[in-house]
Amino acid sequence: MLDSIAPSLEPSLSAPPGSDVWTVEQAIAKLSHKDTGLRYYAAWWLGKVLGTAGTDAEHHAAAVDALMLALQDEADRTELGGYPLRRNAARALGKLADRRAVPSLMVCLDCDDFYVREAAAQALGSLGDRTCIPALIRLLDGGVAAAQLVPGRPHLTQPYEAVIEALGALAAIETTDLIRPFVEHPVARVQYAATRAMYQLTQNPAYGERLVHALQGSDIQLRRTALSDLGAIGYAPAAEAIASSAAENSFKLFALKGLLEHQLRLETTEALDERSLQIMTLMDSLL
Amino acid sequence: MTAVRALADARLEEGIPALIQALGYNNPGAAVMAVNGLVQLSEVAVQPLLEQLDGYNYGARAYAIRALAAIADPRALDALLDAAVNDFAPSVRRAAIKGIGSLHWQLLAEDDRAIAQTHVLETLLLVSSDPDWANRYAAVVGLQALAVALAKTAIDTSHVSQLSTRLAALAQTDPDPATKARARMAQQHLRQLSQPLLVA
């Protein structure tokens, strides 16, 4: 994790023997294998392989169909009643960029497994289909007052971070007033998610500066979170502060890449602008 | 941390082993200070760094490779070439890939220099097709530095044209926007040196 260039939310998985030469068809078949461990791995594999490399349209569509089916899996359960395969299938669907998955992912927002709801919200945020906005908004019912830790569990009642980040990514401007109070939520990660979304929804630099300030925090995990948030919103004035923050170069490099990509999308001419050149010079120094 | 700073500031050859040890403390602040101290000591630190490359701690190895890359002594070439291609740790590979492009070539005799630059070019061309964008990005940084050096020293211009063709391809077709932009930046930089040969 520390050395990864893309901070990943995936659990670490040990690959089963032979999986390095799976074809897409074989991986799809493994999604209904009697060994639930293999099913779990196959869902992860499809997200990773098809999410980065791509394949022909027919296989891609077949993988999406099979993963949508896996969202209803009943066989793979944890002691606490969770659905590991559903979680991985939702994460994979978030990477496969096929909006046909949106309705089934919306159903997952009502799943009683917190982590399925979280994975579904993240996937919906990355698929970019705004029809899921009302379903995401429902998870914010009760506002900050309802956003409490579940006794005995390491998470809140709903996956607020994921939901708020998704609404920000989907540019759900109608949720601005709903999200604003979460900027003061007692859990720092929720605060950051809300700050990041508020920047995306309002473009108010005060929110970007709040995240820059968070780079000075004393907790390394939170500094990494702030780095990834700044990268996600592409807040260019943060470039210097990112490069000099106290975190691993991999995290800083990835955040600056986010800034650069945002900047490049704004460019209209053939020549690179000053800001892009400045960001790349900083990236060079972090290699 | 204060001890590492004092040691780095002292710039004493006797302090080198302790500075190298500080690379492995898993304390990024101390490690950065130790790297700076080693880079200031320059050539005398190269041999001890090479001898004590930590095969079991990739964090320490990344800092050592960064120090070697910054000192840029060509004696580190073999270690850097190996790390650029074979290390399993992304941070080590990135540092090495960048480093091989910007060695102090003038420290080598002309014949050795030509051989070394050929190896570096081959390696940079190879990693410029790596699946990991950050390795390709680092390869572009390395290629830019090598191009500048080659323009001054190369007798054989085929290297230069091979390099600029590759940069042009990356600037046009790399799937990663950051890498693509970095290749354009390299072309822009080389154009400013008014070396028409360098830009395909």
Tab-separated table of C-alpha atoms in Angstrom:
chain	number	residue	atom	x	y	z
A	1	MET	CA	0.000	0.000	0.000
A	2	LEU	CA	2.689	2.466	0.991
A	3	ASP	CA	4.556	1.887	-2.193
A	4	SER	CA	1.580	1.796	-4.469
A	5	ILE	CA	1.242	4.593	-6.958
A	6	ALA	CA	-2.530	4.456	-6.871
A	7	PRO	CA	-3.733	4.263	-3.300
A	8	SER	CA	-6.144	1.390	-3.540
A	9	LEU	CA	-9.177	0.469	-1.526
A	10	GLU	CA	-8.935	-3.176	-2.433
A	11	PRO	CA	-8.181	-5.725	0.242
A	12	SER	CA	-4.989	-7.595	-0.439
A	13	LEU	CA	-5.740	-10.835	-2.192
A	14	SER	CA	-3.523	-13.777	-2.793
A	15	ALA	CA	-3.964	-15.020	-6.306
A	16	PRO	CA	-5.081	-18.643	-6.697
A	17	PRO	CA	-2.751	-20.872	-8.734
A	18	GLY	CA	-3.195	-20.506	-12.480
A	19	SER	CA	-5.136	-17.253	-12.259
A	20	ASP	CA	-2.369	-15.299	-13.949
A	21	VAL	CA	-3.287	-16.961	-17.245
A	22	TRP	CA	-7.069	-16.761	-16.943
A	23	THR	CA	-8.998	-15.613	-19.968
A	24	VAL	CA	-11.961	-13.297	-19.470
A	25	GLU	CA	-14.279	-16.243	-20.173
A	26	GLN	CA	-12.595	-18.356	-17.527
A	27	ALA	CA	-12.821	-15.564	-14.968
A	28	ILE	CA	-16.526	-15.116	-15.738
A	29	ALA	CA	-17.052	-18.868	-15.241
A	30	LYS	CA	-15.256	-18.659	-11.877
A	31	LEU	CA	-17.859	-16.133	-10.669
A	32	SER	CA	-20.209	-19.093	-10.145
A	33	HIS	CA	-17.596	-21.604	-8.989
A	34	LYS	CA	-18.501	-23.654	-5.935
A	35	ASP	CA	-15.460	-22.254	-4.089
A	36	THR	CA	-16.638	-18.853	-2.821
A	37	GLY	CA	-13.022	-17.726	-2.421
A	38	LEU	CA	-12.502	-18.167	-6.150
A	39	ARG	CA	-15.699	-16.249	-6.904
A	40	TYR	CA	-14.472	-13.382	-4.757
A	41	TYR	CA	-11.107	-13.344	-6.474
A	42	ALA	CA	-12.630	-13.606	-9.955
A	43	ALA	CA	-14.764	-10.499	-9.361
A	44	TRP	CA	-11.680	-8.562	-8.294
A	45	TRP	CA	-9.734	-9.932	-11.282
A	46	LEU	CA	-12.370	-8.775	-13.785
A	47	GLY	CA	-12.374	-5.263	-12.341
A	48	LYS	CA	-8.624	-5.042	-12.364
A	49	VAL	CA	-7.945	-6.570	-15.771
A	50	LEU	CA	-10.871	-5.120	-17.731
A	51	GLY	CA	-10.734	-1.818	-15.866
A	52	THR	CA	-7.166	-1.145	-16.947
A	53	ALA	CA	-6.488	-3.002	-20.188
A	54	GLY	CA	-9.854	-3.352	-21.885
A	55	THR	CA	-11.030	-6.194	-24.067
A	56	ASP	CA	-13.383	-6.694	-26.995
A	57	ALA	CA	-16.904	-5.342	-26.522
A	58	GLU	CA	-18.561	-8.752	-26.419
A	59	HIS	CA	-16.415	-10.099	-23.573
A	60	HIS	CA	-16.668	-6.801	-21.751
A	61	ALA	CA	-20.461	-6.917	-21.896
A	62	ALA	CA	-20.495	-10.558	-20.785
A	63	ALA	CA	-18.338	-9.680	-17.778
A	64	VAL	CA	-20.685	-6.829	-16.841
A	65	ASP	CA	-23.692	-9.177	-17.080
A	66	ALA	CA	-22.023	-11.758	-14.863
A	67	LEU	CA	-20.964	-9.164	-12.293
A	68	MET	CA	-24.493	-7.708	-12.210
A	69	LEU	CA	-25.735	-11.190	-11.397
A	70	ALA	CA	-23.081	-11.496	-8.674
A	71	LEU	CA	-24.595	-8.412	-7.007
A	72	GLN	CA	-27.445	-10.747	-5.942
A	73	ASP	CA	-25.194	-13.507	-4.616
A	74	GLU	CA	-26.479	-15.283	-1.499
A	75	ALA	CA	-23.835	-18.007	-1.167
A	76	ASP	CA	-20.850	-16.019	0.091
A	77	ARG	CA	-21.544	-14.654	3.606
A	78	THR	CA	-19.337	-13.449	6.465
A	79	GLU	CA	-19.995	-14.205	10.142
A	80	LEU	CA	-21.568	-10.768	10.465
A	81	GLY	CA	-23.910	-11.339	7.546
A	82	GLY	CA	-21.853	-9.419	4.984
A	83	TYR	CA	-21.692	-10.223	1.278
A	84	PRO	CA	-18.032	-10.281	0.166
A	85	LEU	CA	-18.763	-11.232	-3.446
A	86	ARG	CA	-21.358	-8.473	-3.815
A	87	ARG	CA	-18.812	-5.961	-2.505
A	88	ASN	CA	-16.186	-6.999	-5.035
A	89	ALA	CA	-18.675	-7.207	-7.884
A	90	ALA	CA	-19.822	-3.643	-7.146
A	91	ARG	CA	-16.216	-2.390	-7.045
A	92	ALA	CA	-15.470	-4.141	-10.340
A	93	LEU	CA	-18.558	-2.654	-11.998
A	94	GLY	CA	-17.350	0.795	-10.968
A	95	LYS	CA	-14.261	0.213	-13.098
A	96	LEU	CA	-15.917	-1.262	-16.179
A	97	ALA	CA	-17.654	1.957	-17.255
A	98	ASP	CA	-20.870	0.284	-18.398
A	99	ARG	CA	-23.911	2.291	-17.315
A	100	ARG	CA	-26.187	-0.728	-17.690
A	101	ALA	CA	-24.986	-1.582	-14.177
A	102	VAL	CA	-26.508	1.562	-12.649
A	103	PRO	CA	-29.985	0.152	-11.750
A	104	SER	CA	-28.550	-2.952	-10.045
A	105	LEU	CA	-26.007	-0.839	-8.169
A	106	MET	CA	-28.847	1.425	-7.006
A	107	VAL	CA	-30.573	-1.652	-5.543
A	108	CYS	CA	-27.344	-2.343	-3.620
A	109	LEU	CA	-27.684	1.017	-1.846
A	110	ASP	CA	-30.415	-0.678	0.239
A	111	CYS	CA	-28.361	-3.794	1.055
A	112	ASP	CA	-28.023	-4.429	4.808
A	113	ASP	CA	-24.233	-4.898	4.384
A	114	PHE	CA	-22.600	-1.477	4.930
A	115	TYR	CA	-19.658	-2.369	2.691
A	116	VAL	CA	-21.917	-3.318	-0.224
A	117	ARG	CA	-23.626	0.073	0.108
A	118	GLU	CA	-20.222	1.752	0.236
A	119	ALA	CA	-18.886	-0.083	-2.825
A	120	ALA	CA	-22.091	0.639	-4.755
A	121	ALA	CA	-21.942	4.366	-3.925
A	122	GLN	CA	-18.330	4.537	-5.062
A	123	ALA	CA	-19.128	2.690	-8.273
A	124	LEU	CA	-22.093	4.964	-8.996
A	125	GLY	CA	-19.865	7.989	-8.476
A	126	SER	CA	-17.436	6.758	-11.089
A	127	LEU	CA	-19.980	5.626	-13.691
A	128	GLY	CA	-21.195	9.199	-14.128
A	129	ASP	CA	-24.906	8.450	-14.588
A	130	ARG	CA	-26.925	11.118	-12.815
A	131	THR	CA	-30.102	9.033	-12.542
A	132	CYS	CA	-28.780	7.586	-9.283
A	133	ILE	CA	-28.608	10.981	-7.545
A	134	PRO	CA	-32.005	10.684	-5.746
A	135	ALA	CA	-31.090	7.201	-4.499
A	136	LEU	CA	-27.766	8.503	-3.141
A	137	ILE	CA	-29.492	11.471	-1.495
A	138	ARG	CA	-31.719	9.096	0.480
A	139	LEU	CA	-28.644	7.747	2.295
A	140	LEU	CA	-28.117	11.248	3.705
A	141	ASP	CA	-31.584	11.254	5.355
A	142	GLY	CA	-31.444	12.731	8.837
A	143	GLY	CA	-28.369	14.809	7.993
A	144	VAL	CA	-25.371	15.111	10.285
A	145	ALA	CA	-27.474	14.190	13.331
A	146	ALA	CA	-28.106	10.711	11.931
A	147	ALA	CA	-24.508	10.229	10.825
A	148	GLN	CA	-23.357	8.383	13.938
A	149	LEU	CA	-20.963	5.532	14.527
A	150	VAL	CA	-22.627	2.117	14.683
A	151	PRO	CA	-21.867	0.750	18.177
A	152	GLY	CA	-19.241	-1.968	18.007
A	153	ARG	CA	-18.482	-1.400	14.317
A	154	PRO	CA	-15.728	0.674	12.719
A	155	HIS	CA	-18.129	2.605	10.507
A	156	LEU	CA	-21.015	5.081	10.566
A	157	THR	CA	-24.664	4.246	9.873
A	158	GLN	CA	-24.195	4.970	6.171
A	159	PRO	CA	-21.146	5.196	3.888
A	160	TYR	CA	-21.245	8.998	4.071
A	161	GLU	CA	-17.797	9.537	2.599
A	162	ALA	CA	-18.564	7.452	-0.477
A	163	VAL	CA	-22.034	8.947	-0.956
A	164	ILE	CA	-20.830	12.537	-0.598
A	165	GLU	CA	-17.850	11.959	-2.882
A	166	ALA	CA	-20.117	10.388	-5.478
A	167	LEU	CA	-22.510	13.354	-5.364
A	168	GLY	CA	-19.556	15.690	-5.825
A	169	ALA	CA	-18.217	13.675	-8.754
A	170	LEU	CA	-21.682	13.624	-10.343
A	171	ALA	CA	-21.886	17.429	-9.996
A	172	ALA	CA	-25.184	17.108	-8.109
A	173	ILE	CA	-25.507	20.835	-7.483
A	174	GLU	CA	-28.978	20.340	-5.989
A	175	THR	CA	-27.324	18.584	-3.011
A	176	THR	CA	-25.068	21.519	-2.041
A	177	ASP	CA	-27.211	22.510	0.954
A	178	LEU	CA	-27.464	18.891	2.107
A	179	ILE	CA	-23.714	18.364	1.956
A	180	ARG	CA	-22.560	21.681	3.463
A	181	PRO	CA	-23.291	20.700	7.120
A	182	PHE	CA	-21.075	17.597	6.725
A	183	VAL	CA	-18.050	19.895	6.382
A	184	GLU	CA	-18.314	20.148	10.194
A	185	HIS	CA	-18.904	16.437	10.833
A	186	PRO	CA	-16.887	15.188	13.837
A	187	VAL	CA	-15.218	12.439	11.760
A	188	ALA	CA	-12.321	13.985	9.837
A	189	ARG	CA	-12.657	11.727	6.797
A	190	VAL	CA	-16.297	12.745	6.386
A	191	GLN	CA	-15.304	16.403	6.759
A	192	TYR	CA	-12.752	16.003	3.984
A	193	ALA	CA	-15.182	14.193	1.684
A	194	ALA	CA	-17.713	16.996	2.202
A	195	THR	CA	-15.061	19.669	1.664
A	196	ARG	CA	-13.975	18.000	-1.553
A	197	ALA	CA	-17.554	17.712	-2.810
A	198	MET	CA	-18.322	21.324	-1.822
A	199	TYR	CA	-15.380	22.474	-3.906
A	200	GLN	CA	-16.626	20.470	-6.877
A	201	LEU	CA	-20.169	21.786	-6.477
A	202	THR	CA	-19.321	25.450	-5.833
A	203	GLN	CA	-15.746	25.945	-7.151
A	204	ASN	CA	-15.231	28.098	-4.056
A	205	PRO	CA	-11.455	28.140	-3.368
A	206	ALA	CA	-12.108	28.346	0.386
A	207	TYR	CA	-12.846	24.597	0.275
A	208	GLY	CA	-9.666	23.891	-1.683
A	209	GLU	CA	-7.682	25.878	0.881
A	210	ARG	CA	-9.276	23.892	3.694
A	211	LEU	CA	-7.854	20.713	2.159
A	212	VAL	CA	-4.471	22.399	1.691
A	213	HIS	CA	-4.548	23.239	5.389
A	214	ALA	CA	-5.332	19.587	6.158
A	215	LEU	CA	-1.939	18.651	4.649
A	216	GLN	CA	-0.432	20.089	7.850
A	217	GLY	CA	-2.403	17.713	10.085
A	218	SER	CA	-0.611	15.430	12.493
A	219	ASP	CA	-2.133	12.131	11.278
A	220	ILE	CA	-0.375	10.646	8.242
A	221	GLN	CA	-3.516	8.770	7.139
A	222	LEU	CA	-5.456	12.030	7.030
A	223	ARG	CA	-2.669	13.778	5.157
A	224	ARG	CA	-2.849	11.016	2.558
A	225	THR	CA	-6.620	11.423	2.370
A	226	ALA	CA	-6.251	15.174	1.858
A	227	LEU	CA	-3.674	14.521	-0.891
A	228	SER	CA	-6.015	12.214	-2.727
A	229	ASP	CA	-8.906	14.684	-2.298
A	230	LEU	CA	-6.827	17.527	-3.758
A	231	GLY	CA	-5.852	15.280	-6.658
A	232	ALA	CA	-9.487	14.358	-7.238
A	233	ILE	CA	-10.652	17.979	-7.406
A	234	GLY	CA	-7.574	19.107	-9.356
A	235	TYR	CA	-7.048	22.196	-7.189
A	236	ALA	CA	-4.051	23.716	-8.983
A	237	PRO	CA	-3.048	26.305	-6.329
A	238	ALA	CA	-2.199	23.364	-4.035
A	239	ALA	CA	0.703	22.132	-6.186
A	240	GLU	CA	3.568	23.468	-4.051
A	241	ALA	CA	1.917	22.494	-0.791
A	242	ILE	CA	1.385	18.959	-2.091
A	243	ALA	CA	4.995	18.587	-3.204
A	244	SER	CA	6.329	19.710	0.169
A	245	SER	CA	3.837	17.884	2.387
A	246	ALA	CA	5.013	15.187	4.785
A	247	ALA	CA	3.864	12.039	2.990
A	248	GLU	CA	5.311	9.375	0.740
A	249	ASN	CA	6.316	10.496	-2.755
A	250	SER	CA	3.888	8.021	-4.314
A	251	PHE	CA	0.904	9.789	-2.764
A	252	LYS	CA	2.217	13.219	-3.695
A	253	LEU	CA	2.961	12.143	-7.264
A	254	PHE	CA	-0.528	10.742	-7.663
A	255	ALA	CA	-2.128	13.910	-6.266
A	256	LEU	CA	-0.099	16.107	-8.633
A	257	LYS	CA	-1.128	13.856	-11.521
A	258	GLY	CA	-4.740	14.681	-10.609
A	259	LEU	CA	-3.940	18.407	-10.716
A	260	LEU	CA	-2.154	18.051	-14.032
A	261	GLU	CA	-4.973	16.116	-15.694
A	262	HIS	CA	-7.477	18.704	-14.516
A	263	GLN	CA	-5.257	21.475	-15.868
A	264	LEU	CA	-4.772	19.722	-19.210
A	265	ARG	CA	-8.533	19.494	-19.678
A	266	LEU	CA	-8.727	23.295	-19.392
A	267	GLU	CA	-6.064	23.885	-22.008
A	268	THR	CA	-7.186	25.047	-25.392
A	269	THR	CA	-3.919	25.681	-27.220
A	270	GLU	CA	-1.208	23.384	-28.503
A	271	ALA	CA	1.445	24.739	-26.117
A	272	LEU	CA	1.429	23.633	-22.486
A	273	ASP	CA	0.541	26.441	-20.098
A	274	GLU	CA	2.747	27.669	-17.242
A	275	ARG	CA	0.751	25.878	-14.585
A	276	SER	CA	1.009	22.491	-16.296
A	277	LEU	CA	4.756	22.968	-16.724
A	278	GLN	CA	5.078	23.899	-13.051
A	279	ILE	CA	3.140	20.813	-11.927
A	280	MET	CA	5.259	18.522	-14.104
A	281	THR	CA	8.471	20.048	-12.779
A	282	LEU	CA	7.253	19.245	-9.266
A	283	MET	CA	6.337	15.702	-10.337
A	284	ASP	CA	9.836	15.221	-11.783
A	285	SER	CA	11.324	16.090	-8.399
A	286	LEU	CA	9.271	13.379	-6.694
A	287	LEU	CA	10.395	10.472	-8.882
B	1	MET	CA	16.171	13.152	13.780
B	2	THR	CA	18.341	15.896	15.300
B	3	ALA	CA	21.239	13.439	15.287
B	4	VAL	CA	20.723	12.768	11.569
B	5	ARG	CA	20.581	16.479	10.851
B	6	ALA	CA	23.793	17.132	12.786
B	7	LEU	CA	25.479	14.284	10.944
B	8	ALA	CA	24.251	15.493	7.548
B	9	ASP	CA	25.383	19.048	8.276
B	10	ALA	CA	28.827	17.912	9.418
B	11	ARG	CA	29.664	16.614	5.915
B	12	LEU	CA	32.155	14.151	7.296
B	13	GLU	CA	33.201	11.060	5.419
B	14	GLU	CA	33.159	9.129	8.713
B	15	GLY	CA	29.444	9.881	9.006
B	16	ILE	CA	28.530	8.042	5.784
B	17	PRO	CA	27.688	4.624	7.290
B	18	ALA	CA	25.416	6.233	9.872
B	19	LEU	CA	23.677	8.314	7.203
B	20	ILE	CA	23.115	5.203	5.102
B	21	GLN	CA	21.666	3.478	8.147
B	22	ALA	CA	19.265	6.382	8.653
B	23	LEU	CA	17.734	5.612	5.229
B	24	GLY	CA	16.245	2.480	6.774
B	25	TYR	CA	14.673	3.975	9.921
B	26	ASN	CA	11.251	4.191	8.325
B	27	ASN	CA	11.237	7.864	9.224
B	28	PRO	CA	10.754	9.871	6.020
B	29	GLY	CA	11.966	13.133	7.598
B	30	ALA	CA	15.228	11.590	8.774
B	31	ALA	CA	15.681	9.745	5.476
B	32	VAL	CA	15.309	12.898	3.398
B	33	MET	CA	17.888	14.646	5.571
B	34	ALA	CA	20.257	11.715	5.244
B	35	VAL	CA	19.819	11.693	1.449
B	36	ASN	CA	20.677	15.406	1.360
B	37	GLY	CA	23.733	14.792	3.514
B	38	LEU	CA	24.920	11.973	1.263
B	39	VAL	CA	24.324	14.006	-1.898
B	40	GLN	CA	26.429	16.844	-0.470
B	41	LEU	CA	29.255	14.434	0.272
B	42	SER	CA	28.935	13.383	-3.359
B	43	GLU	CA	31.566	11.019	-4.865
B	44	VAL	CA	32.916	9.633	-1.587
B	45	ALA	CA	29.427	8.373	-0.728
B	46	VAL	CA	28.969	6.393	-3.954
B	47	GLN	CA	30.963	3.269	-3.110
B	48	PRO	CA	29.481	2.857	0.404
B	49	LEU	CA	25.972	3.398	-0.971
B	50	LEU	CA	26.501	0.722	-3.616
B	51	GLU	CA	27.932	-1.725	-1.086
B	52	GLN	CA	25.124	-1.208	1.374
B	53	LEU	CA	22.075	-1.205	-0.928
B	54	ASP	CA	19.404	-2.790	1.247
B	55	GLY	CA	17.966	-5.783	-0.568
B	56	TYR	CA	15.337	-6.352	2.126
B	57	ASN	CA	13.944	-2.891	2.710
B	58	TYR	CA	12.523	-1.221	-0.372
B	59	GLY	CA	11.939	2.027	1.467
B	60	ALA	CA	15.623	2.309	2.317
B	61	ARG	CA	16.564	1.193	-1.186
B	62	ALA	CA	14.443	3.912	-2.783
B	63	TYR	CA	16.249	6.573	-0.741
B	64	ALA	CA	19.664	5.103	-1.568
B	65	ILE	CA	18.799	5.005	-5.275
B	66	ARG	CA	17.580	8.610	-5.068
B	67	ALA	CA	20.882	9.608	-3.486
B	68	LEU	CA	22.864	7.767	-6.178
B	69	ALA	CA	20.734	9.332	-8.912
B	70	ALA	CA	21.299	12.817	-7.506
B	71	ILE	CA	25.060	12.326	-7.116
B	72	ALA	CA	24.969	11.069	-10.730
B	73	ASP	CA	28.326	9.323	-10.582
B	74	PRO	CA	28.496	6.839	-13.497
B	75	ARG	CA	29.936	4.175	-11.168
B	76	ALA	CA	26.336	3.684	-10.041
B	77	LEU	CA	25.200	2.911	-13.584
B	78	ASP	CA	24.944	-0.878	-13.275
B	79	ALA	CA	23.031	-0.679	-9.993
B	80	LEU	CA	20.692	1.935	-11.442
B	81	LEU	CA	20.105	-0.003	-14.685
B	82	ASP	CA	19.281	-3.112	-12.677
B	83	ALA	CA	16.929	-1.244	-10.353
B	84	ALA	CA	15.246	0.549	-13.265
B	85	VAL	CA	14.158	-2.715	-14.856
B	86	ASN	CA	14.072	-5.378	-12.165
B	87	ASP	CA	13.163	-3.906	-8.797
B	88	PHE	CA	9.732	-4.950	-7.574
B	89	ALA	CA	9.156	-1.663	-5.750
B	90	PRO	CA	7.659	1.091	-7.939
B	91	SER	CA	9.345	3.898	-5.973
B	92	VAL	CA	12.775	2.322	-6.523
B	93	ARG	CA	12.184	1.848	-10.236
B	94	ARG	CA	10.992	5.421	-10.775
B	95	ALA	CA	14.014	6.890	-9.015
B	96	ALA	CA	16.408	4.692	-10.984
B	97	ILE	CA	14.749	5.322	-14.353
B	98	LYS	CA	15.016	9.068	-13.853
B	99	GLY	CA	18.593	8.703	-12.564
B	100	ILE	CA	20.083	6.811	-15.488
B	101	GLY	CA	19.205	9.627	-17.855
B	102	SER	CA	21.170	12.309	-16.062
B	103	LEU	CA	24.537	10.846	-15.062
B	104	HIS	CA	27.700	12.953	-15.233
B	105	TRP	CA	28.861	11.457	-18.508
B	106	GLN	CA	31.994	13.601	-18.703
B	107	LEU	CA	33.476	11.454	-15.901
B	108	LEU	CA	33.722	8.564	-18.356
B	109	ALA	CA	36.297	8.057	-21.094
B	110	GLU	CA	34.870	8.545	-24.558
B	111	ASP	CA	34.610	4.839	-25.465
B	112	ASP	CA	33.047	3.877	-22.129
B	113	ARG	CA	30.688	6.764	-22.440
B	114	ALA	CA	29.357	5.603	-25.799
B	115	ILE	CA	28.728	2.086	-24.461
B	116	ALA	CA	27.106	3.356	-21.279
B	117	GLN	CA	24.847	5.759	-23.144
B	118	THR	CA	23.756	2.969	-25.476
B	119	HIS	CA	22.743	0.830	-22.484
B	120	VAL	CA	20.890	3.703	-20.924
B	121	LEU	CA	19.055	4.508	-24.146
B	122	GLU	CA	18.025	0.869	-24.633
B	123	THR	CA	16.780	0.686	-21.059
B	124	LEU	CA	14.858	3.950	-21.274
B	125	LEU	CA	13.231	2.875	-24.547
B	126	LEU	CA	12.248	-0.404	-22.909
B	127	VAL	CA	10.671	1.147	-19.815
B	128	SER	CA	8.978	3.802	-21.914
B	129	SER	CA	6.519	0.993	-22.795
B	130	ASP	CA	6.029	-0.149	-19.202
B	131	PRO	CA	2.390	-0.816	-18.222
B	132	ASP	CA	2.770	1.533	-15.216
B	133	TRP	CA	2.280	5.183	-16.234
B	134	ALA	CA	4.720	6.416	-13.574
B	135	ASN	CA	7.540	4.356	-15.070
B	136	ARG	CA	6.774	5.713	-18.525
B	137	TYR	CA	6.652	9.226	-17.079
B	138	ALA	CA	10.039	8.691	-15.425
B	139	ALA	CA	11.373	7.288	-18.723
B	140	VAL	CA	10.377	10.516	-20.478
B	141	VAL	CA	12.242	12.534	-17.837
B	142	GLY	CA	15.265	10.281	-18.385
B	143	LEU	CA	15.034	10.523	-22.170
B	144	GLN	CA	14.917	14.312	-22.020
B	145	ALA	CA	18.089	14.459	-19.929
B	146	LEU	CA	19.853	11.917	-22.130
B	147	ALA	CA	18.888	13.851	-25.256
B	148	VAL	CA	20.555	16.959	-23.899
B	149	ALA	CA	23.723	14.995	-23.138
B	150	LEU	CA	23.735	13.223	-26.484
B	151	ALA	CA	23.374	16.482	-28.358
B	152	LYS	CA	26.647	17.610	-26.816
B	153	THR	CA	28.643	14.416	-27.069
B	154	ALA	CA	27.275	11.859	-29.480
B	155	ILE	CA	29.210	11.126	-32.594
B	156	ASP	CA	26.607	8.727	-33.883
B	157	THR	CA	23.343	10.584	-34.515
B	158	SER	CA	21.228	7.426	-34.871
B	159	HIS	CA	20.734	7.382	-31.080
B	160	VAL	CA	19.427	10.899	-31.156
B	161	SER	CA	16.927	10.174	-33.869
B	162	GLN	CA	15.770	6.947	-32.180
B	163	LEU	CA	15.189	8.892	-28.999
B	164	SER	CA	13.316	11.759	-30.569
B	165	THR	CA	11.116	9.394	-32.557
B	166	ARG	CA	10.131	7.658	-29.340
B	167	LEU	CA	9.406	10.937	-27.561
B	168	ALA	CA	7.245	12.025	-30.482
B	169	ALA	CA	5.300	8.752	-30.301
B	170	LEU	CA	4.720	9.152	-26.564
B	171	ALA	CA	3.621	12.760	-27.037
B	172	GLN	CA	1.065	11.639	-29.616
B	173	THR	CA	-0.270	8.328	-28.406
B	174	ASP	CA	0.514	7.545	-24.780
B	175	PRO	CA	-2.747	6.438	-23.123
B	176	ASP	CA	-1.946	8.381	-19.944
B	177	PRO	CA	-2.563	12.134	-20.187
B	178	ALA	CA	0.190	13.035	-17.693
B	179	THR	CA	2.826	10.985	-19.513
B	180	LYS	CA	1.698	12.349	-22.838
B	181	ALA	CA	1.946	15.926	-21.554
B	182	ARG	CA	5.383	15.238	-20.068
B	183	ALA	CA	6.586	14.006	-23.471
B	184	ARG	CA	5.285	17.206	-25.046
B	185	MET	CA	7.114	19.186	-22.376
B	186	ALA	CA	10.324	17.296	-23.226
B	187	GLN	CA	9.894	18.119	-26.913
B	188	GLN	CA	9.246	21.760	-26.076
B	189	HIS	CA	12.370	21.838	-23.904
B	190	LEU	CA	14.552	20.269	-26.589
B	191	ARG	CA	13.171	22.632	-29.201
B	192	GLN	CA	14.185	25.574	-27.007
B	193	LEU	CA	17.754	24.292	-27.008
B	194	SER	CA	17.510	24.882	-30.752
B	195	GLN	CA	18.743	21.437	-31.537
B	196	PRO	CA	16.660	20.660	-34.611
B	197	LEU	CA	18.069	17.139	-34.630
B	198	LEU	CA	16.400	16.390	-31.319
B	199	VAL	CA	12.830	16.951	-32.376
B	200	ALA	CA	11.341	14.511	-34.814
